Short mmCIF file of C-alpha atoms in Angstrom, two decimals:
data_model
loop_
_atom_site.label_atom_id
_atom_site.label_comp_id
_atom_site.label_asym_id
_atom_site.label_seq_id
_atom_site.Cartn_x
_atom_site.Cartn_y
_atom_site.Cartn_z
CA MET Q 1 24.35 10.38 -31.15
CA SER Q 2 21.59 8.98 -31.35
CA TRP Q 3 20.29 6.07 -29.34
CA SER Q 4 17.34 3.86 -29.09
CA GLN Q 5 15.80 0.89 -26.64
CA PRO Q 6 15.73 -2.22 -28.21
CA ALA Q 7 11.93 -3.84 -28.82
CA HIS Q 8 9.85 -4.48 -26.12
CA PRO Q 9 6.58 -5.02 -25.09
CA THR Q 10 5.29 -1.61 -23.62
CA LEU Q 11 4.32 -1.31 -20.33
CA LEU Q 12 1.19 0.49 -19.28
CA ILE Q 13 0.97 0.40 -15.44
CA PRO Q 14 0.69 1.77 -13.09
CA GLY Q 15 4.70 2.59 -12.59
CA PRO Q 16 7.11 2.11 -13.57
CA ILE Q 17 6.45 3.12 -16.77
CA GLU Q 18 7.84 4.01 -20.90
CA PHE Q 19 11.08 5.91 -20.69
CA ASP Q 20 12.20 8.43 -22.26
CA ASP Q 21 15.20 7.34 -25.16
CA ALA Q 22 17.37 10.77 -23.40
CA VAL Q 23 16.33 9.68 -20.00
CA LEU Q 24 17.79 5.92 -20.49
CA HIS Q 25 20.85 7.16 -22.27
CA GLU Q 26 21.57 10.30 -20.32
CA SER Q 27 21.58 7.73 -17.31
CA HIS Q 28 25.21 6.64 -18.27
CA VAL Q 29 26.84 10.16 -18.33
CA GLY Q 30 29.22 10.70 -15.98
CA ALA Q 31 30.31 14.12 -16.21
CA GLY Q 32 29.96 17.43 -14.05
CA PHE Q 33 27.65 15.55 -11.05
CA ILE Q 34 27.81 18.37 -8.67
CA SER Q 35 26.56 20.80 -11.24
CA ILE Q 36 23.22 18.65 -12.23
CA PHE Q 37 22.89 16.98 -8.61
CA GLY Q 38 22.14 20.95 -7.59
CA ASP Q 39 20.31 21.56 -11.04
CA THR Q 40 17.64 18.80 -10.22
CA LEU Q 41 17.07 19.84 -6.89
CA THR Q 42 15.98 23.30 -7.98
CA GLN Q 43 13.84 21.61 -11.19
CA LEU Q 44 12.38 19.91 -8.54
CA ARG Q 45 11.05 23.44 -6.64
CA LYS Q 46 9.59 24.43 -10.16
CA LEU Q 47 8.10 20.89 -10.84
CA PHE Q 48 6.32 20.85 -7.24
CA GLN Q 49 5.93 24.02 -7.49
CA THR Q 50 7.07 25.84 -4.30
CA THR Q 51 9.71 29.13 -4.30
CA SER Q 52 9.69 29.53 -0.54
CA PRO Q 53 12.84 29.33 0.49
CA ALA Q 54 12.58 27.74 3.30
CA SER Q 55 11.30 24.38 1.17
CA GLN Q 56 13.99 21.55 1.26
CA PRO Q 57 14.13 19.16 -2.07
CA PHE Q 58 15.30 15.97 -1.07
CA ILE Q 59 16.49 12.84 -3.65
CA VAL Q 60 17.80 9.82 -2.01
CA ALA Q 61 18.30 6.65 -2.84
CA GLY Q 62 15.70 4.22 -2.48
CA SER Q 63 12.61 3.58 -3.50
CA GLY Q 64 9.67 5.83 -2.61
CA THR Q 65 8.24 3.51 0.40
CA LEU Q 66 11.76 4.90 1.50
CA GLY Q 67 9.60 8.62 2.07
CA TRP Q 68 6.92 7.30 4.61
CA ASP Q 69 9.74 5.89 6.52
CA MET Q 70 11.92 9.44 6.34
CA VAL Q 71 8.53 10.66 7.61
CA ALA Q 72 7.44 8.58 10.62
CA ALA Q 73 11.15 8.97 11.51
CA ASN Q 74 11.98 12.51 11.30
CA LEU Q 75 8.64 14.22 12.29
CA VAL Q 76 7.42 12.23 14.55
CA GLU Q 77 8.00 10.72 18.05
CA ARG Q 78 6.86 7.19 19.40
CA SER Q 79 3.99 7.74 21.22
CA ASP Q 80 2.72 10.58 18.66
CA GLU Q 81 -0.82 10.35 17.66
CA VAL Q 82 -1.23 10.61 13.35
CA LEU Q 83 -4.21 10.29 10.92
CA VAL Q 84 -3.88 8.59 7.93
CA LEU Q 85 -7.10 8.98 4.90
CA HIS Q 86 -7.04 5.43 3.72
CA SER Q 87 -8.19 5.02 0.17
CA GLY Q 88 -6.64 1.54 -0.54
CA TYR Q 89 -4.00 -0.67 0.05
CA PHE Q 90 -0.66 2.34 0.74
CA ALA Q 91 -2.34 3.70 3.77
CA ASP Q 92 -2.92 0.05 5.62
CA SER Q 93 1.24 -0.19 4.80
CA PHE Q 94 1.92 3.51 5.90
CA ALA Q 95 -0.44 2.69 9.65
CA ASP Q 96 2.12 -0.06 9.04
CA CYS Q 97 5.18 2.71 9.22
CA PHE Q 98 4.22 4.39 11.41
CA GLU Q 99 3.26 1.67 13.47
CA THR Q 100 7.31 0.38 13.69
CA TYR Q 101 8.82 3.82 15.08
CA GLY Q 102 6.81 2.84 18.18
CA VAL Q 103 3.85 5.86 16.83
CA LYS Q 104 0.01 5.68 17.18
CA ALA Q 105 -2.46 5.95 13.34
CA THR Q 106 -5.07 6.07 13.24
CA GLN Q 107 -6.81 5.38 9.99
CA LEU Q 108 -10.18 7.31 8.14
CA LYS Q 109 -11.42 3.91 5.81
CA ALA Q 110 -13.73 4.61 3.04
CA PRO Q 111 -15.80 1.52 1.06
CA ILE Q 112 -13.10 0.52 -2.07
CA GLY Q 113 -12.89 2.85 -4.82
CA SER Q 114 -13.54 5.90 -3.07
CA ARG Q 115 -12.79 8.30 -0.22
CA PRO Q 116 -13.01 9.48 3.17
CA GLY Q 117 -15.34 12.37 3.21
CA LEU Q 118 -14.57 15.98 4.35
CA ASP Q 119 -17.15 15.71 6.55
CA GLU Q 120 -15.58 12.55 8.60
CA ILE Q 121 -12.44 14.14 8.55
CA GLU Q 122 -12.89 17.36 10.14
CA LYS Q 123 -15.11 15.33 12.79
CA ALA Q 124 -11.61 13.43 13.12
CA LEU Q 125 -9.66 15.94 13.65
CA LYS Q 126 -12.18 17.99 16.94
CA GLY Q 127 -12.22 14.29 18.07
CA LYS Q 128 -8.20 13.37 19.46
CA LYS Q 129 -5.05 15.94 18.65
CA TYR Q 130 -2.99 14.86 15.22
CA LYS Q 131 1.26 15.51 14.67
CA VAL Q 132 0.68 14.50 10.95
CA LEU Q 133 -2.45 13.93 8.60
CA THR Q 134 -1.37 11.74 5.89
CA ILE Q 135 -3.60 11.20 2.10
CA THR Q 136 -2.81 9.01 -0.20
CA HIS Q 137 -2.93 11.43 -3.33
CA VAL Q 138 -3.68 8.24 -6.15
CA ASP Q 139 -3.68 4.97 -4.36
CA THR Q 140 -2.06 2.77 -7.22
CA SER Q 141 -4.18 0.06 -5.77
CA THR Q 142 -7.49 1.57 -6.55
CA GLY Q 143 -6.86 4.19 -9.11
CA VAL Q 144 -8.15 6.11 -6.25
CA LEU Q 145 -8.37 10.47 -6.23
CA SER Q 146 -8.18 12.26 -3.40
CA ASP Q 147 -8.15 16.23 -3.10
CA ILE Q 148 -5.39 17.35 -0.98
CA LYS Q 149 -6.49 20.17 -1.58
CA ALA Q 150 -9.79 20.58 0.44
CA VAL Q 151 -8.19 18.12 2.96
CA ALA Q 152 -5.48 20.44 3.38
CA ALA Q 153 -8.08 23.48 3.21
CA LEU Q 154 -9.98 22.20 5.85
CA VAL Q 155 -7.08 20.88 7.96
CA HIS Q 156 -5.36 24.48 8.53
CA LYS Q 157 -9.11 25.50 9.35
CA ALA Q 158 -9.90 23.02 11.94
CA SER Q 159 -6.05 21.69 13.42
CA PRO Q 160 -3.63 23.81 11.74
CA GLU Q 161 -1.05 22.47 13.73
CA THR Q 162 -0.86 19.20 12.32
CA LEU Q 163 1.08 18.67 9.16
CA VAL Q 164 0.25 17.40 5.85
CA VAL Q 165 1.36 14.94 4.12
CA VAL Q 166 1.11 13.89 0.91
CA ASP Q 167 2.21 10.50 -0.58
CA GLY Q 168 1.64 11.51 -4.13
CA VAL Q 169 4.55 8.02 -5.31
CA CYS Q 170 1.72 7.52 -7.99
CA SER Q 171 0.30 11.51 -8.75
CA VAL Q 172 3.46 13.31 -9.25
CA GLY Q 173 4.07 13.80 -12.74
CA SER Q 174 0.74 13.42 -13.84
CA GLU Q 175 -1.59 15.45 -11.16
CA GLU Q 176 -1.56 18.88 -10.59
CA ILE Q 177 0.55 19.55 -7.11
CA CYS Q 178 0.59 23.37 -5.67
CA PHE Q 179 2.28 23.03 -2.45
CA ASP Q 180 3.16 26.83 -1.41
CA GLU Q 181 -0.11 27.51 -2.75
CA TRP Q 182 -2.44 24.49 -1.08
CA GLY Q 183 0.18 25.01 2.12
CA LEU Q 184 1.42 21.17 2.53
CA ASP Q 185 3.72 20.42 3.73
CA VAL Q 186 5.59 17.34 2.60
CA VAL Q 187 5.23 16.11 -0.83
CA LEU Q 188 6.94 12.46 -1.13
CA THR Q 189 7.44 10.11 -4.79
CA ALA Q 190 8.88 7.86 -6.31
CA SER Q 191 11.50 8.39 -9.82
CA GLN Q 192 9.64 5.14 -11.70
CA LYS Q 193 6.73 6.47 -12.06
CA GLY Q 194 4.44 9.80 -12.91
CA VAL Q 195 8.26 10.80 -13.18
CA GLY Q 196 9.88 8.80 -16.46
CA VAL Q 197 12.95 7.89 -14.61
CA PRO Q 198 13.55 4.19 -13.75
CA ALA Q 199 13.44 3.06 -9.96
CA GLY Q 200 16.03 3.68 -7.23
CA LEU Q 201 15.07 7.63 -6.03
CA SER Q 202 13.05 8.60 -3.20
CA ILE Q 203 11.84 11.87 -3.44
CA MET Q 204 10.24 14.85 -1.30
CA MET Q 205 9.23 18.51 -0.98
CA VAL Q 206 9.43 19.01 2.78
CA SER Q 207 7.92 22.68 3.57
CA GLY Q 208 9.43 25.06 6.50
CA LYS Q 209 7.18 24.80 8.92
CA ALA Q 210 8.18 20.66 9.09
CA ILE Q 211 11.38 21.32 9.23
CA GLU Q 212 10.48 23.69 12.12
CA VAL Q 213 8.99 20.00 13.58
CA PHE Q 214 11.45 18.46 13.98
CA LYS Q 215 14.68 21.38 14.59
CA ALA Q 216 11.70 20.80 17.90
CA ARG Q 217 11.78 16.95 18.56
CA LYS Q 218 12.78 16.41 21.87
CA THR Q 219 14.23 12.71 20.91
CA PRO Q 220 16.52 11.99 18.15
CA PRO Q 221 15.42 11.06 14.57
CA ALA Q 222 14.58 6.95 14.45
CA SER Q 223 16.68 6.13 11.54
CA TYR Q 224 20.14 6.48 10.69
CA PHE Q 225 20.90 7.31 6.61
CA ALA Q 226 16.56 8.37 6.86
CA SER Q 227 17.69 11.23 9.19
CA PHE Q 228 16.75 14.76 7.61
CA LYS Q 229 20.16 15.71 10.40
CA ASN Q 230 22.16 13.76 8.46
CA TRP Q 231 20.38 14.54 4.75
CA ILE Q 232 19.14 18.10 5.31
CA PRO Q 233 22.89 20.18 5.62
CA ILE Q 234 24.23 17.63 2.15
CA LEU Q 235 21.55 18.14 -0.09
CA GLN Q 236 21.77 21.94 0.82
CA ASN Q 237 25.82 22.19 -0.59
CA TYR Q 238 24.20 20.63 -3.11
CA GLU Q 239 22.01 22.88 -4.24
CA ALA Q 240 24.98 25.66 -3.67
CA LYS Q 241 27.10 23.62 -6.60
CA LYS Q 242 28.86 22.28 -2.92
CA PRO Q 243 30.66 18.40 -2.64
CA SER Q 244 29.48 16.79 -0.04
CA TYR Q 245 29.36 13.46 0.87
CA PHE Q 246 27.03 11.73 3.23
CA ALA Q 247 26.31 8.71 1.16
CA THR Q 248 26.47 7.70 -2.00
CA PRO Q 249 23.50 8.88 -4.30
CA PRO Q 250 22.84 7.12 -7.62
CA PRO Q 251 23.91 9.47 -10.11
CA GLN Q 252 22.77 7.53 -13.37
CA LEU Q 253 19.95 8.11 -11.65
CA ILE Q 254 19.53 10.95 -10.73
CA HIS Q 255 21.38 12.15 -14.59
CA ALA Q 256 18.38 10.33 -15.84
CA LEU Q 257 16.30 12.54 -12.84
CA ASN Q 258 17.58 15.74 -14.25
CA THR Q 259 17.15 15.33 -18.10
CA SER Q 260 13.32 14.40 -17.47
CA LEU Q 261 12.79 16.60 -15.11
CA GLY Q 262 14.37 19.19 -18.08
CA GLN Q 263 11.87 17.84 -20.17
CA ILE Q 264 8.72 18.04 -18.32
CA LEU Q 265 9.42 20.78 -17.42
CA SER Q 266 10.29 22.45 -20.79
CA ARG Q 267 6.50 23.52 -20.77
CA PRO Q 268 4.31 24.61 -18.82
CA LEU Q 269 2.74 22.10 -16.42
CA SER Q 270 -0.39 23.22 -17.09
CA GLU Q 271 -0.23 21.73 -20.33
CA ARG Q 272 0.94 18.13 -18.48
CA PHE Q 273 -2.02 17.90 -16.35
CA ASP Q 274 -4.51 18.83 -18.84
CA ALA Q 275 -2.60 16.63 -21.73
CA HIS Q 276 -3.01 13.29 -18.64
CA ARG Q 277 -6.76 14.55 -17.85
CA VAL Q 278 -7.79 14.00 -22.23
CA ALA Q 279 -5.60 10.54 -22.28
CA SER Q 280 -7.59 9.86 -19.04
CA ARG Q 281 -10.63 10.94 -20.92
CA LYS Q 282 -9.74 8.75 -24.08
CA VAL Q 283 -8.98 5.34 -21.87
CA LYS Q 284 -12.43 5.79 -19.28
CA ASP Q 285 -14.69 6.52 -22.08
CA ALA Q 286 -13.33 3.45 -23.85
CA VAL Q 287 -13.10 1.49 -21.21
CA ALA Q 288 -16.69 2.12 -20.38
CA ALA Q 289 -17.89 1.34 -24.13
CA LEU Q 290 -16.09 -2.66 -23.54
CA GLY Q 291 -19.23 -2.16 -20.36
CA LEU Q 292 -16.48 -2.56 -17.67
CA LYS Q 293 -16.71 -0.95 -14.39
CA GLN Q 294 -13.69 1.16 -12.69
CA LEU Q 295 -13.04 0.94 -8.75
CA ALA Q 296 -13.28 4.34 -8.83
CA ALA Q 297 -16.60 4.88 -9.86
CA ASP Q 298 -17.21 8.76 -8.94
CA PRO Q 299 -15.14 10.80 -11.77
CA ALA Q 300 -14.24 12.69 -9.44
CA CYS Q 301 -12.01 10.81 -7.98
CA GLN Q 302 -10.67 9.09 -10.74
CA ALA Q 303 -6.77 9.51 -11.06
CA ASN Q 304 -6.26 10.69 -14.42
CA GLY Q 305 -2.27 8.34 -14.38
CA MET Q 306 -3.67 5.22 -14.42
CA THR Q 307 -7.20 3.77 -14.24
CA ALA Q 308 -8.38 -0.11 -12.67
CA MET Q 309 -11.44 -1.32 -14.15
CA TYR Q 310 -13.35 -4.87 -12.74
CA LEU Q 311 -13.22 -7.27 -14.94
CA PRO Q 312 -16.61 -9.20 -16.36
CA GLU Q 313 -17.77 -11.78 -14.04
CA GLY Q 314 -15.74 -14.99 -14.30
CA LEU Q 315 -12.91 -14.01 -15.31
CA VAL Q 316 -9.51 -12.57 -13.67
CA PRO Q 317 -6.65 -11.43 -14.04
CA ALA Q 318 -4.31 -14.68 -15.69
CA ASP Q 319 -7.55 -15.38 -18.36
CA VAL Q 320 -6.77 -12.00 -19.50
CA LEU Q 321 -3.37 -10.07 -19.06
CA PRO Q 322 -1.05 -12.88 -21.05
CA LYS Q 323 -3.30 -12.39 -24.06
CA LEU Q 324 -2.00 -8.96 -23.80
CA LEU Q 325 1.08 -9.68 -23.61
CA GLU Q 326 0.73 -11.71 -26.89
CA LYS Q 327 -0.89 -8.04 -28.70
CA GLY Q 328 2.80 -6.25 -26.73
CA VAL Q 329 1.34 -4.82 -23.74
CA ILE Q 330 1.66 -5.88 -20.52
CA PHE Q 331 -1.00 -4.31 -18.13
CA ALA Q 332 -0.78 -4.65 -13.75
CA GLY Q 333 -2.94 -7.23 -11.89
CA GLY Q 334 -5.13 -6.35 -8.75
CA LEU Q 335 -3.48 -4.64 -5.76
CA HIS Q 336 -5.44 -4.62 -2.79
CA ARG Q 337 -6.05 -7.86 -1.23
CA GLU Q 338 -9.74 -7.75 -0.98
CA ILE Q 339 -11.09 -7.92 -4.63
CA ALA Q 340 -7.06 -8.41 -6.15
CA THR Q 341 -8.51 -11.62 -8.50
CA LYS Q 342 -11.13 -8.79 -9.75
CA TYR Q 343 -9.43 -6.13 -11.80
CA ILE Q 344 -6.59 -5.28 -13.40
CA ARG Q 345 -4.74 -2.14 -13.47
CA PHE Q 346 -3.47 0.32 -17.19
CA GLY Q 347 -0.77 3.17 -16.00
CA HIS Q 348 -1.25 6.11 -18.77
CA MET Q 349 1.12 9.02 -17.84
CA GLY Q 350 4.21 9.55 -18.35
CA VAL Q 351 6.16 9.76 -21.67
CA SER Q 352 3.78 7.15 -23.06
CA ILE Q 353 0.75 10.00 -23.47
CA SER Q 354 3.11 12.38 -25.55
CA GLU Q 355 1.96 13.34 -28.97
CA GLY Q 356 3.68 10.70 -31.25
CA ARG Q 357 3.23 8.02 -29.17
CA SER Q 358 0.29 5.05 -29.69
CA ASP Q 359 0.67 3.65 -26.82
CA VAL Q 360 -3.34 4.72 -25.14
CA ASP Q 361 -4.70 3.67 -28.69
CA LYS Q 362 -2.29 -0.03 -28.79
CA ALA Q 363 -3.80 -0.26 -25.16
CA LEU Q 364 -7.19 -0.09 -26.21
CA LYS Q 365 -7.21 -2.28 -28.90
CA ALA Q 366 -5.93 -4.68 -27.63
CA LEU Q 367 -7.40 -4.40 -24.06
CA GLU Q 368 -10.82 -4.77 -26.48
CA GLU Q 369 -9.73 -8.01 -28.25
CA GLY Q 370 -7.93 -9.45 -25.44
CA LEU Q 371 -11.08 -9.92 -23.68
CA LYS Q 372 -13.06 -11.42 -26.41
CA GLU Q 373 -10.66 -13.78 -26.23
CA ALA Q 374 -10.74 -14.99 -23.07
CA VAL Q 375 -14.64 -14.57 -22.43
CA ALA Q 376 -14.22 -17.09 -25.48
CA ALA Q 377 -11.85 -19.33 -23.72
CA LYS Q 378 -13.84 -19.84 -20.99
CA LYS Q 379 -17.60 -21.06 -23.58
#
């Protein structure tokens, strides 16, 4: 039986995003859950591009923020040092999470719209021993894309014992991630962005190296719900299609994730990432043609799943966003504390860029018309 969503404004923010009808329909199906859960964990290995049997996929009820807690509770201990690479709002939050657990977080900050340089990172790594380095692959607040391949290679060279932890909440599913090849130790994400599932799942891939660091802890994990000790045996059982229990999983969301990952993996991942690059270029060219500047001025720092753009002088998000909504399009306002009233954000990831959908064209037309109307209203 076919099913489709009720008519609604097109959601084009950097998450939650639009969902495929099949994903939402399948979220109500309950049969064969153990097998579905196991298959979904195995699908994650393909999405993150890891074939190592030592890698461990996680699917836990919660938001992407829970991934920060799982890293802080399991991979570091009180008074350990971590280096947080800062490219926007979410590095501040990750650092705050570490500090909550008594971990010493040092932030290496870049100007708004940029990312720390490799030379700066190397200097920091040589100046102090860090247990973990974190990097936000795409910061949702700025649209800045970090080069996690180059950073990971640098860490392996300058400080090989340091774990490389990637916050991929706004990148998984829209940016290439080669977990094994690049030597990553943790990639954490959430369900509602590039993966294309309603919010409510915290998703991670953890390396064998990171798990060995966890096993060598001198103190117990600093959380009960987020403890690897509690979750790893359960998830291993599920992947082996064996019933197991620690805490109640959300069956509807895991069914939906299984459906979405099946769609994502139905073609080569390279094609998916190419499609996001093409859509991103189209958006960014159109934004430039409207005379707007991006927060991420350097093309090398521009994400493929979203675009953050400064508004014309004299306009604030409240002048523009309601006009877009009138045209059936939803963008997001600014999130970075220092410049929140100066820019808006356009999410173009997942099903919104699929063939046969006109979401991007609709959004760009609405943006052009909405800006004209907002400027005229100020005169």
